[in-house]
Amino acid sequence: MVRRLIRASLLVPLIVMLTGCWDRNELNDLALVTALALDVGEDNQIDTTIQFLLPRSQSGVGGTGGGGGGSGTSRDTAVRHAQGSNIADALSKLQRRLPRKLFWGQCKIFIFGQGVAKKGVQESVDFLTRHPQPRERSYVFVSDGRAADTLELFPPLERSSAEVLRELSDMNIGFKLTLEQLSIKLISDSKAFAIPYIHILQKSKSAEPQQTIPYIYGTAIMKGDRMIGAMSEKVMRGMMWINNEVGEYTVSFGMKGSSDGLISLKPITAKIKLVPSISGDKWKMKVKAHVEGDMVQNETAYNPAQPTVLVEMDKAFEEAVRKRIELCLNQAQHQFNADIFDFAGVYHRKFPKLWEREKQNWDQRFPQVEVETEITAHIARSGLILAPGGMPKEEVME
Amino acid sequence: MRTRYYSKVSASRSPRTRREMSEQEKQPLDLALTVNLERLQTVYTSCSDFIVRKFAIGGQMEAAVIYIDGMSDTNGIDKYVIAPLMNAEDAEGANLSQLAEKRIGVSDKRIVSTLGDCIGAISNGLPVLLRDQEAIGLACGLIKWEQRSIEEPAAESAIRGPREGFTETLRVNTSLLRRIIKSPLMKLETITLGEYTQTKVTIAYIEGLASASLLQEVRSRLGRIEIDGILESGYIEEMIEDTPRSPFPQLLSTERPDVVCASLLEGRAAILTEGSPYALIAPISLFTLLQSPEDYYQRFWVSTVIRWLRYFFAIMSLLLPSLYVAVLTYHQEMVPGSLLSSMATAREPVPFPALIEALMMEVTFEALREAGLRLPKQVGAAVSIVGALVIGQAAVQAGLVSAPMVIVVAITGIASFMIPRYITGIAIRMLRFPLIILAGTFGLLGIMMGIIAIVLHLCALKSFGMPFLHTIATPKFREMKDILIRAPWWALDTRPQLYDDQPVSHRQPVKQATGSGQEGES
């Protein structure tokens, strides 16, 4: 018994030695990639740029050093780039220029430069979803101009520009898209979708040259896997209404009759339902929306405590929502002819057999779809005060 | 298998002396006092503390009092044995027991008739009175030796609860039990173990609550022990455990009489050892080791929360360093980004791999703990200063270890101290090391393998025939109320069913004495 135990215990250290920790990656040997930017390089090659964290302590490990001076802005990230015939090739070349192993497990941002987006993103998505390390839930963006430029920024808040983009997306204010959603949308019925479109914010006067952030400006409209245009933020909102993605943002609208002054509502809850119907050759889509909001500012002279006034206000609210939705619909249908709302999927689900026959004609069909909006809007709460604040009683219109 | 193991042990000692001794000890006492004294003298040759006081009863009959200096009450011997016998005038013709009845003012006295009995009595501090022309002796209960007074248990202090702890004296310890459980159904069986030490060992149980098979097993296992000496109950523990090679203790050692009594009331048996303030309790489960006596004295929901906190930290003390190593060397994507970046920053100047760093720090911590334990109290403070400053502060500043590692080690240390049984805490802490190595070589997969191995071992483990994972591995929902939670006392209405063949026994119905009655009257 004892002998057997001794023999068995001799085997244990052998197991440890044999494996040799082949999969081991010491944290000190990893370059923690925060973002990857893809641009078109020379000779139609692909230019990959990575932003990685510099594991340098802000407080200073070696005690108090010589004191700041130098560049002023603390730089927690660095950027490096390489070109190749495709992403895999470019990244392997990039690895040769980096003493630490690229680690994608923490990379939450992928940015396509406008050039790449216009050429098509499908090949890139293949690499990113095939590789085991990049996360499917990281966010995807298209940048205005070169994507690498957005990584060369050193934001005054947050450690890196990648972190800024992630936080902005997480706040649910703007539109966001993950790699997983992108790979699903690429094969969807509509063959069109939107990707958040980022701009570089103009730096404030006192800031250092690169001390600014990228922000979500609107959406890039993709058809197939190519970018065909961009929508401004205001139009993007209409798409978010239809897609039921409205988060925390403020709607401002004017009242009929009083030309001066707006009413602002926030936050908005919306329930949207798309009801498709086909009569003969006419395809119709009814957008049913039920929206609610809380009043945060009232510049008009109307008192929302008055039921009759409130009904008027609700109507104005309704009109404002309708305008936004229709503006977006109009652009998508007639300017871009891109079904970014996935009406195709709705028709497919409702009329599966008919869809099989008609799907190749969707490109011609989509601009002709008659969209009807049916909106019920309601101001749920008026905030802490009723009558317009700071206005003498006589001036308030009941 | 166990019997063979012990018989091997006894065979390896020189058996000759032992047989001779026992032959001699079985001899009855001789009629002649001189012969008896001579025999005792030869047994106790070169024992400078062996004292024979010869005198004459009533001035005629020769007699002697034999005792060991320092173990018997010499004052008492002079006053209640020698003086009245010397002055006895009616001593002629009366035999020893008659004399004892009339003249000896001692409450505890018993007749000894063989040489062995004689030696046993003398060695235990009972002075023996021998008289010429009589083949029996009289052992008087005049034991008196120096002993420690009852103090607060050092290793198991409680905020609320009795402050008495066991001492080294068996008799005091049994009296502490008897003071709590006054029913004569609490039985105290005493046997003697240890060839040379002749240590008294008492099995305590409550008749009717402890199962007969358990008692039989305890008796037979104790009876099989053959050993030179027993200096502490730890000797016995190791000899009677079901799986002596396991890192987990299968008997609960405690120095609190209230813990022993609570266990007796649950139908367990306790083993008390002369010379040791630690009583052993069997059978126990893993959860017994994680329960503190205070759980039952505090408000029940407080106890429940603390119990869960303890479970959580017990797991932490086992797994935290290995999880840290595994995540840092294999699974960096599992750490939230901002946390990983600050970890990477902290680890940047460290020249060692995480595995080496963890092992280094854990070994240092164990060394510090052990050093602090063995040192005198005044020096103990110095150790903690060295530990806190040198290991904690300086090592981080010098860039030898990272600050997160120090935090992990500190949390692990505190977590292991949360386990109410110190010994169990150590067992769990020792298991940490193989887990760290597994984590450093196989990552989370290795930790999982380690956990599976530990759980399998726990499943196989038994304490006096009771599964060590009792009530969890063999689900008994009735008993979960004292494992998952600490149900209030009125809801703890059944005793734990320790063995499957035992019937479910209900406690005396506990009625809540609060509320309704008074309300009805007012």
PDB file of N, CA, C and O in Angstrom, chain B residues 393-447:
ATOM      1  N   GLN B 393       4.610  45.446   1.869  1.00  0.00           N
ATOM      2  CA  GLN B 393       4.933  46.745   1.291  1.00  0.00           C
ATOM      3  C   GLN B 393       6.208  46.700   0.448  1.00  0.00           C
ATOM      4  O   GLN B 393       6.207  47.012  -0.733  1.00  0.00           O
ATOM      5  N   ALA B 394       7.284  46.247   1.103  1.00  0.00           N
ATOM      6  CA  ALA B 394       8.588  46.343   0.448  1.00  0.00           C
ATOM      7  C   ALA B 394       8.670  45.467  -0.797  1.00  0.00           C
ATOM      8  O   ALA B 394       9.192  45.881  -1.827  1.00  0.00           O
ATOM      9  N   ALA B 395       8.109  44.264  -0.714  1.00  0.00           N
ATOM     10  CA  ALA B 395       8.196  43.360  -1.860  1.00  0.00           C
ATOM     11  C   ALA B 395       7.477  43.936  -3.071  1.00  0.00           C
ATOM     12  O   ALA B 395       7.928  43.794  -4.202  1.00  0.00           O
ATOM     13  N   VAL B 396       6.365  44.609  -2.824  1.00  0.00           N
ATOM     14  CA  VAL B 396       5.642  45.221  -3.934  1.00  0.00           C
ATOM     15  C   VAL B 396       6.444  46.378  -4.506  1.00  0.00           C
ATOM     16  O   VAL B 396       6.582  46.539  -5.714  1.00  0.00           O
ATOM     17  N   GLN B 397       7.000  47.202  -3.587  1.00  0.00           N
ATOM     18  CA  GLN B 397       7.759  48.359  -4.066  1.00  0.00           C
ATOM     19  C   GLN B 397       9.017  47.949  -4.807  1.00  0.00           C
ATOM     20  O   GLN B 397       9.427  48.592  -5.769  1.00  0.00           O
ATOM     21  N   ALA B 398       9.612  46.857  -4.352  1.00  0.00           N
ATOM     22  CA  ALA B 398      10.826  46.392  -5.014  1.00  0.00           C
ATOM     23  C   ALA B 398      10.500  45.712  -6.341  1.00  0.00           C
ATOM     24  O   ALA B 398      11.395  45.353  -7.092  1.00  0.00           O
ATOM     25  N   GLY B 399       9.228  45.497  -6.587  1.00  0.00           N
ATOM     26  CA  GLY B 399       8.832  44.892  -7.853  1.00  0.00           C
ATOM     27  C   GLY B 399       9.029  43.389  -7.877  1.00  0.00           C
ATOM     28  O   GLY B 399       9.148  42.794  -8.934  1.00  0.00           O
ATOM     29  N   LEU B 400       9.083  42.767  -6.687  1.00  0.00           N
ATOM     30  CA  LEU B 400       9.249  41.308  -6.660  1.00  0.00           C
ATOM     31  C   LEU B 400       7.916  40.601  -6.796  1.00  0.00           C
ATOM     32  O   LEU B 400       7.819  39.554  -7.406  1.00  0.00           O
ATOM     33  N   VAL B 401       6.898  41.160  -6.175  1.00  0.00           N
ATOM     34  CA  VAL B 401       5.554  40.602  -6.333  1.00  0.00           C
ATOM     35  C   VAL B 401       4.622  41.746  -6.683  1.00  0.00           C
ATOM     36  O   VAL B 401       4.937  42.907  -6.437  1.00  0.00           O
ATOM     37  N   SER B 402       3.453  41.379  -7.234  1.00  0.00           N
ATOM     38  CA  SER B 402       2.516  42.424  -7.602  1.00  0.00           C
ATOM     39  C   SER B 402       1.530  42.639  -6.469  1.00  0.00           C
ATOM     40  O   SER B 402       1.256  41.729  -5.675  1.00  0.00           O
ATOM     41  N   ALA B 403       1.004  43.845  -6.409  1.00  0.00           N
ATOM     42  CA  ALA B 403       0.062  44.163  -5.336  1.00  0.00           C
ATOM     43  C   ALA B 403      -1.196  43.277  -5.373  1.00  0.00           C
ATOM     44  O   ALA B 403      -1.644  42.823  -4.328  1.00  0.00           O
ATOM     45  N   PRO B 404      -1.773  42.983  -6.549  1.00  0.00           N
ATOM     46  CA  PRO B 404      -2.952  42.094  -6.548  1.00  0.00           C
ATOM     47  C   PRO B 404      -2.663  40.734  -5.917  1.00  0.00           C
ATOM     48  O   PRO B 404      -3.508  40.172  -5.223  1.00  0.00           O
ATOM     49  N   MET B 405      -1.443  40.230  -6.131  1.00  0.00           N
ATOM     50  CA  MET B 405      -1.089  38.934  -5.535  1.00  0.00           C
ATOM     51  C   MET B 405      -1.094  39.033  -4.016  1.00  0.00           C
ATOM     52  O   MET B 405      -1.578  38.126  -3.332  1.00  0.00           O
ATOM     53  N   VAL B 406      -0.563  40.132  -3.491  1.00  0.00           N
ATOM     54  CA  VAL B 406      -0.557  40.314  -2.037  1.00  0.00           C
ATOM     55  C   VAL B 406      -1.985  40.336  -1.517  1.00  0.00           C
ATOM     56  O   VAL B 406      -2.302  39.713  -0.496  1.00  0.00           O
ATOM     57  N   ILE B 407      -2.858  41.003  -2.269  1.00  0.00           N
ATOM     58  CA  ILE B 407      -4.256  41.075  -1.845  1.00  0.00           C
ATOM     59  C   ILE B 407      -4.874  39.681  -1.859  1.00  0.00           C
ATOM     60  O   ILE B 407      -5.561  39.275  -0.919  1.00  0.00           O
ATOM     61  N   VAL B 408      -4.596  38.925  -2.909  1.00  0.00           N
ATOM     62  CA  VAL B 408      -5.155  37.567  -3.008  1.00  0.00           C
ATOM     63  C   VAL B 408      -4.692  36.718  -1.836  1.00  0.00           C
ATOM     64  O   VAL B 408      -5.482  36.031  -1.181  1.00  0.00           O
ATOM     65  N   VAL B 409      -3.398  36.800  -1.529  1.00  0.00           N
ATOM     66  CA  VAL B 409      -2.864  35.997  -0.423  1.00  0.00           C
ATOM     67  C   VAL B 409      -3.493  36.436   0.891  1.00  0.00           C
ATOM     68  O   VAL B 409      -3.864  35.606   1.724  1.00  0.00           O
ATOM     69  N   ALA B 410      -3.640  37.745   1.060  1.00  0.00           N
ATOM     70  CA  ALA B 410      -4.216  38.242   2.309  1.00  0.00           C
ATOM     71  C   ALA B 410      -5.653  37.773   2.463  1.00  0.00           C
ATOM     72  O   ALA B 410      -6.055  37.286   3.527  1.00  0.00           O
ATOM     73  N   ILE B 411      -6.431  37.855   1.386  1.00  0.00           N
ATOM     74  CA  ILE B 411      -7.835  37.425   1.459  1.00  0.00           C
ATOM     75  C   ILE B 411      -7.897  35.931   1.764  1.00  0.00           C
ATOM     76  O   ILE B 411      -8.684  35.476   2.584  1.00  0.00           O
ATOM     77  N   THR B 412      -7.017  35.169   1.111  1.00  0.00           N
ATOM     78  CA  THR B 412      -6.994  33.730   1.354  1.00  0.00           C
ATOM     79  C   THR B 412      -6.688  33.441   2.813  1.00  0.00           C
ATOM     80  O   THR B 412      -7.309  32.574   3.432  1.00  0.00           O
ATOM     81  N   GLY B 413      -5.712  34.177   3.349  1.00  0.00           N
ATOM     82  CA  GLY B 413      -5.342  33.963   4.749  1.00  0.00           C
ATOM     83  C   GLY B 413      -6.509  34.244   5.672  1.00  0.00           C
ATOM     84  O   GLY B 413      -6.871  33.419   6.516  1.00  0.00           O
ATOM     85  N   ILE B 414      -7.146  35.377   5.453  1.00  0.00           N
ATOM     86  CA  ILE B 414      -8.283  35.746   6.309  1.00  0.00           C
ATOM     87  C   ILE B 414      -9.396  34.717   6.139  1.00  0.00           C
ATOM     88  O   ILE B 414     -10.010  34.277   7.099  1.00  0.00           O
ATOM     89  N   ALA B 415      -9.624  34.304   4.889  1.00  0.00           N
ATOM     90  CA  ALA B 415     -10.689  33.322   4.626  1.00  0.00           C
ATOM     91  C   ALA B 415     -10.435  32.038   5.393  1.00  0.00           C
ATOM     92  O   ALA B 415     -11.353  31.458   5.968  1.00  0.00           O
ATOM     93  N   SER B 416      -9.176  31.618   5.440  1.00  0.00           N
ATOM     94  CA  SER B 416      -8.921  30.345   6.118  1.00  0.00           C
ATOM     95  C   SER B 416      -9.060  30.504   7.629  1.00  0.00           C
ATOM     96  O   SER B 416      -9.360  29.546   8.321  1.00  0.00           O
ATOM     97  N   PHE B 417      -8.856  31.719   8.125  1.00  0.00           N
ATOM     98  CA  PHE B 417      -9.045  31.900   9.567  1.00  0.00           C
ATOM     99  C   PHE B 417     -10.521  31.975   9.937  1.00  0.00           C
ATOM    100  O   PHE B 417     -10.871  31.938  11.098  1.00  0.00           O
ATOM    101  N   MET B 418     -11.379  32.113   8.926  1.00  0.00           N
ATOM    102  CA  MET B 418     -12.817  32.161   9.223  1.00  0.00           C
ATOM    103  C   MET B 418     -13.357  30.787   9.573  1.00  0.00           C
ATOM    104  O   MET B 418     -14.431  30.681  10.147  1.00  0.00           O
ATOM    105  N   ILE B 419     -12.636  29.736   9.194  1.00  0.00           N
ATOM    106  CA  ILE B 419     -13.098  28.390   9.496  1.00  0.00           C
ATOM    107  C   ILE B 419     -12.915  28.167  10.993  1.00  0.00           C
ATOM    108  O   ILE B 419     -11.818  28.331  11.514  1.00  0.00           O
ATOM    109  N   PRO B 420     -14.004  27.847  11.695  1.00  0.00           N
ATOM    110  CA  PRO B 420     -13.922  27.856  13.160  1.00  0.00           C
ATOM    111  C   PRO B 420     -12.940  26.828  13.726  1.00  0.00           C
ATOM    112  O   PRO B 420     -12.458  27.000  14.823  1.00  0.00           O
ATOM    113  N   ARG B 421     -12.695  25.752  12.982  1.00  0.00           N
ATOM    114  CA  ARG B 421     -11.743  24.750  13.499  1.00  0.00           C
ATOM    115  C   ARG B 421     -10.392  25.021  12.871  1.00  0.00           C
ATOM    116  O   ARG B 421     -10.233  24.888  11.649  1.00  0.00           O
ATOM    117  N   TYR B 422      -9.445  25.361  13.679  1.00  0.00           N
ATOM    118  CA  TYR B 422      -8.120  25.743  13.189  1.00  0.00           C
ATOM    119  C   TYR B 422      -7.499  24.639  12.329  1.00  0.00           C
ATOM    120  O   TYR B 422      -6.963  24.891  11.258  1.00  0.00           O
ATOM    121  N   ILE B 423      -7.663  23.381  12.813  1.00  0.00           N
ATOM    122  CA  ILE B 423      -7.040  22.251  12.120  1.00  0.00           C
ATOM    123  C   ILE B 423      -7.614  22.103  10.708  1.00  0.00           C
ATOM    124  O   ILE B 423      -6.911  21.883   9.739  1.00  0.00           O
ATOM    125  N   THR B 424      -8.950  22.256  10.619  1.00  0.00           N
ATOM    126  CA  THR B 424      -9.599  22.149   9.318  1.00  0.00           C
ATOM    127  C   THR B 424      -9.107  23.241   8.385  1.00  0.00           C
ATOM    128  O   THR B 424      -8.865  23.012   7.199  1.00  0.00           O
ATOM    129  N   GLY B 425      -8.961  24.440   8.951  1.00  0.00           N
ATOM    130  CA  GLY B 425      -8.461  25.555   8.151  1.00  0.00           C
ATOM    131  C   GLY B 425      -7.115  25.220   7.540  1.00  0.00           C
ATOM    132  O   GLY B 425      -6.870  25.475   6.362  1.00  0.00           O
ATOM    133  N   ILE B 426      -6.250  24.608   8.333  1.00  0.00           N
ATOM    134  CA  ILE B 426      -4.927  24.248   7.823  1.00  0.00           C
ATOM    135  C   ILE B 426      -5.064  23.196   6.720  1.00  0.00           C
ATOM    136  O   ILE B 426      -4.431  23.299   5.672  1.00  0.00           O
ATOM    137  N   ALA B 427      -5.936  22.208   6.950  1.00  0.00           N
ATOM    138  CA  ALA B 427      -6.098  21.148   5.939  1.00  0.00           C
ATOM    139  C   ALA B 427      -6.482  21.756   4.606  1.00  0.00           C
ATOM    140  O   ALA B 427      -5.917  21.412   3.564  1.00  0.00           O
ATOM    141  N   ILE B 428      -7.432  22.691   4.649  1.00  0.00           N
ATOM    142  CA  ILE B 428      -7.886  23.310   3.402  1.00  0.00           C
ATOM    143  C   ILE B 428      -6.766  24.148   2.802  1.00  0.00           C
ATOM    144  O   ILE B 428      -6.552  24.158   1.594  1.00  0.00           O
ATOM    145  N   ARG B 429      -6.008  24.840   3.678  1.00  0.00           N
ATOM    146  CA  ARG B 429      -4.928  25.689   3.157  1.00  0.00           C
ATOM    147  C   ARG B 429      -3.842  24.864   2.494  1.00  0.00           C
ATOM    148  O   ARG B 429      -3.216  25.299   1.531  1.00  0.00           O
ATOM    149  N   MET B 430      -3.602  23.654   3.030  1.00  0.00           N
ATOM    150  CA  MET B 430      -2.545  22.825   2.445  1.00  0.00           C
ATOM    151  C   MET B 430      -2.973  22.308   1.071  1.00  0.00           C
ATOM    152  O   MET B 430      -2.155  22.169   0.173  1.00  0.00           O
ATOM    153  N   LEU B 431      -4.276  22.036   0.927  1.00  0.00           N
ATOM    154  CA  LEU B 431      -4.771  21.544  -0.358  1.00  0.00           C
ATOM    155  C   LEU B 431      -4.639  22.597  -1.444  1.00  0.00           C
ATOM    156  O   LEU B 431      -4.693  22.299  -2.633  1.00  0.00           O
ATOM    157  N   ARG B 432      -4.489  23.858  -1.017  1.00  0.00           N
ATOM    158  CA  ARG B 432      -4.332  24.949  -1.960  1.00  0.00           C
ATOM    159  C   ARG B 432      -3.118  24.765  -2.853  1.00  0.00           C
ATOM    160  O   ARG B 432      -3.140  25.104  -4.020  1.00  0.00           O
ATOM    161  N   PHE B 433      -2.041  24.232  -2.303  1.00  0.00           N
ATOM    162  CA  PHE B 433      -0.783  24.179  -3.053  1.00  0.00           C
ATOM    163  C   PHE B 433      -0.861  23.287  -4.286  1.00  0.00           C
ATOM    164  O   PHE B 433      -0.502  23.716  -5.371  1.00  0.00           O
ATOM    165  N   PRO B 434      -1.328  22.040  -4.137  1.00  0.00           N
ATOM    166  CA  PRO B 434      -1.491  21.269  -5.374  1.00  0.00           C
ATOM    167  C   PRO B 434      -2.422  21.944  -6.368  1.00  0.00           C
ATOM    168  O   PRO B 434      -2.198  21.885  -7.578  1.00  0.00           O
ATOM    169  N   LEU B 435      -3.446  22.625  -5.856  1.00  0.00           N
ATOM    170  CA  LEU B 435      -4.371  23.305  -6.767  1.00  0.00           C
ATOM    171  C   LEU B 435      -3.680  24.435  -7.514  1.00  0.00           C
ATOM    172  O   LEU B 435      -3.944  24.657  -8.696  1.00  0.00           O
ATOM    173  N   ILE B 436      -2.803  25.161  -6.825  1.00  0.00           N
ATOM    174  CA  ILE B 436      -2.092  26.255  -7.499  1.00  0.00           C
ATOM    175  C   ILE B 436      -1.224  25.684  -8.611  1.00  0.00           C
ATOM    176  O   ILE B 436      -1.175  26.218  -9.726  1.00  0.00           O
ATOM    177  N   ILE B 437      -0.554  24.572  -8.311  1.00  0.00           N
ATOM    178  CA  ILE B 437       0.314  23.976  -9.341  1.00  0.00           C
ATOM    179  C   ILE B 437      -0.525  23.481 -10.511  1.00  0.00           C
ATOM    180  O   ILE B 437      -0.184  23.693 -11.681  1.00  0.00           O
ATOM    181  N   LEU B 438      -1.667  22.877 -10.208  1.00  0.00           N
ATOM    182  CA  LEU B 438      -2.565  22.441 -11.288  1.00  0.00           C
ATOM    183  C   LEU B 438      -3.028  23.628 -12.114  1.00  0.00           C
ATOM    184  O   LEU B 438      -3.071  23.572 -13.346  1.00  0.00           O
ATOM    185  N   ALA B 439      -3.363  24.724 -11.427  1.00  0.00           N
ATOM    186  CA  ALA B 439      -3.823  25.919 -12.136  1.00  0.00           C
ATOM    187  C   ALA B 439      -2.718  26.470 -13.021  1.00  0.00           C
ATOM    188  O   ALA B 439      -2.970  26.922 -14.131  1.00  0.00           O
ATOM    189  N   GLY B 440      -1.479  26.385 -12.545  1.00  0.00           N
ATOM    190  CA  GLY B 440      -0.375  26.927 -13.317  1.00  0.00           C
ATOM    191  C   GLY B 440       0.007  26.048 -14.494  1.00  0.00           C
ATOM    192  O   GLY B 440       0.695  26.497 -15.399  1.00  0.00           O
ATOM    193  N   THR B 441      -0.417  24.783 -14.485  1.00  0.00           N
ATOM    194  CA  THR B 441      -0.053  23.906 -15.588  1.00  0.00           C
ATOM    195  C   THR B 441      -1.220  23.612 -16.527  1.00  0.00           C
ATOM    196  O   THR B 441      -1.024  23.436 -17.718  1.00  0.00           O
ATOM    197  N   PHE B 442      -2.442  23.560 -15.991  1.00  0.00           N
ATOM    198  CA  PHE B 442      -3.587  23.225 -16.841  1.00  0.00           C
ATOM    199  C   PHE B 442      -4.654  24.307 -16.861  1.00  0.00           C
ATOM    200  O   PHE B 442      -5.693  24.136 -17.466  1.00  0.00           O
ATOM    201  N   GLY B 443      -4.439  25.380 -16.120  1.00  0.00           N
ATOM    202  CA  GLY B 443      -5.444  26.430 -16.109  1.00  0.00           C
ATOM    203  C   GLY B 443      -6.704  26.007 -15.380  1.00  0.00           C
ATOM    204  O   GLY B 443      -6.668  25.159 -14.488  1.00  0.00           O
ATOM    205  N   LEU B 444      -7.840  26.559 -15.805  1.00  0.00           N
ATOM    206  CA  LEU B 444      -9.102  26.238 -15.138  1.00  0.00           C
ATOM    207  C   LEU B 444      -9.426  24.764 -15.235  1.00  0.00           C
ATOM    208  O   LEU B 444     -10.036  24.187 -14.340  1.00  0.00           O
ATOM    209  N   LEU B 445      -8.987  24.145 -16.328  1.00  0.00           N
ATOM    210  CA  LEU B 445      -9.189  22.702 -16.480  1.00  0.00           C
ATOM    211  C   LEU B 445      -8.528  21.964 -15.324  1.00  0.00           C
ATOM    212  O   LEU B 445      -9.106  21.056 -14.719  1.00  0.00           O
ATOM    213  N   GLY B 446      -7.308  22.387 -14.989  1.00  0.00           N
ATOM    214  CA  GLY B 446      -6.583  21.773 -13.877  1.00  0.00           C
ATOM    215  C   GLY B 446      -7.301  21.978 -12.567  1.00  0.00           C
ATOM    216  O   GLY B 446      -7.422  21.050 -11.757  1.00  0.00           O
ATOM    217  N   ILE B 447      -7.807  23.191 -12.352  1.00  0.00           N
ATOM    218  CA  ILE B 447      -8.542  23.455 -11.105  1.00  0.00           C
ATOM    219  C   ILE B 447      -9.754  22.542 -11.030  1.00  0.00           C
ATOM    220  O   ILE B 447     -10.049  21.953 -10.000  1.00  0.00           O
TER     221      ILE B 447
END
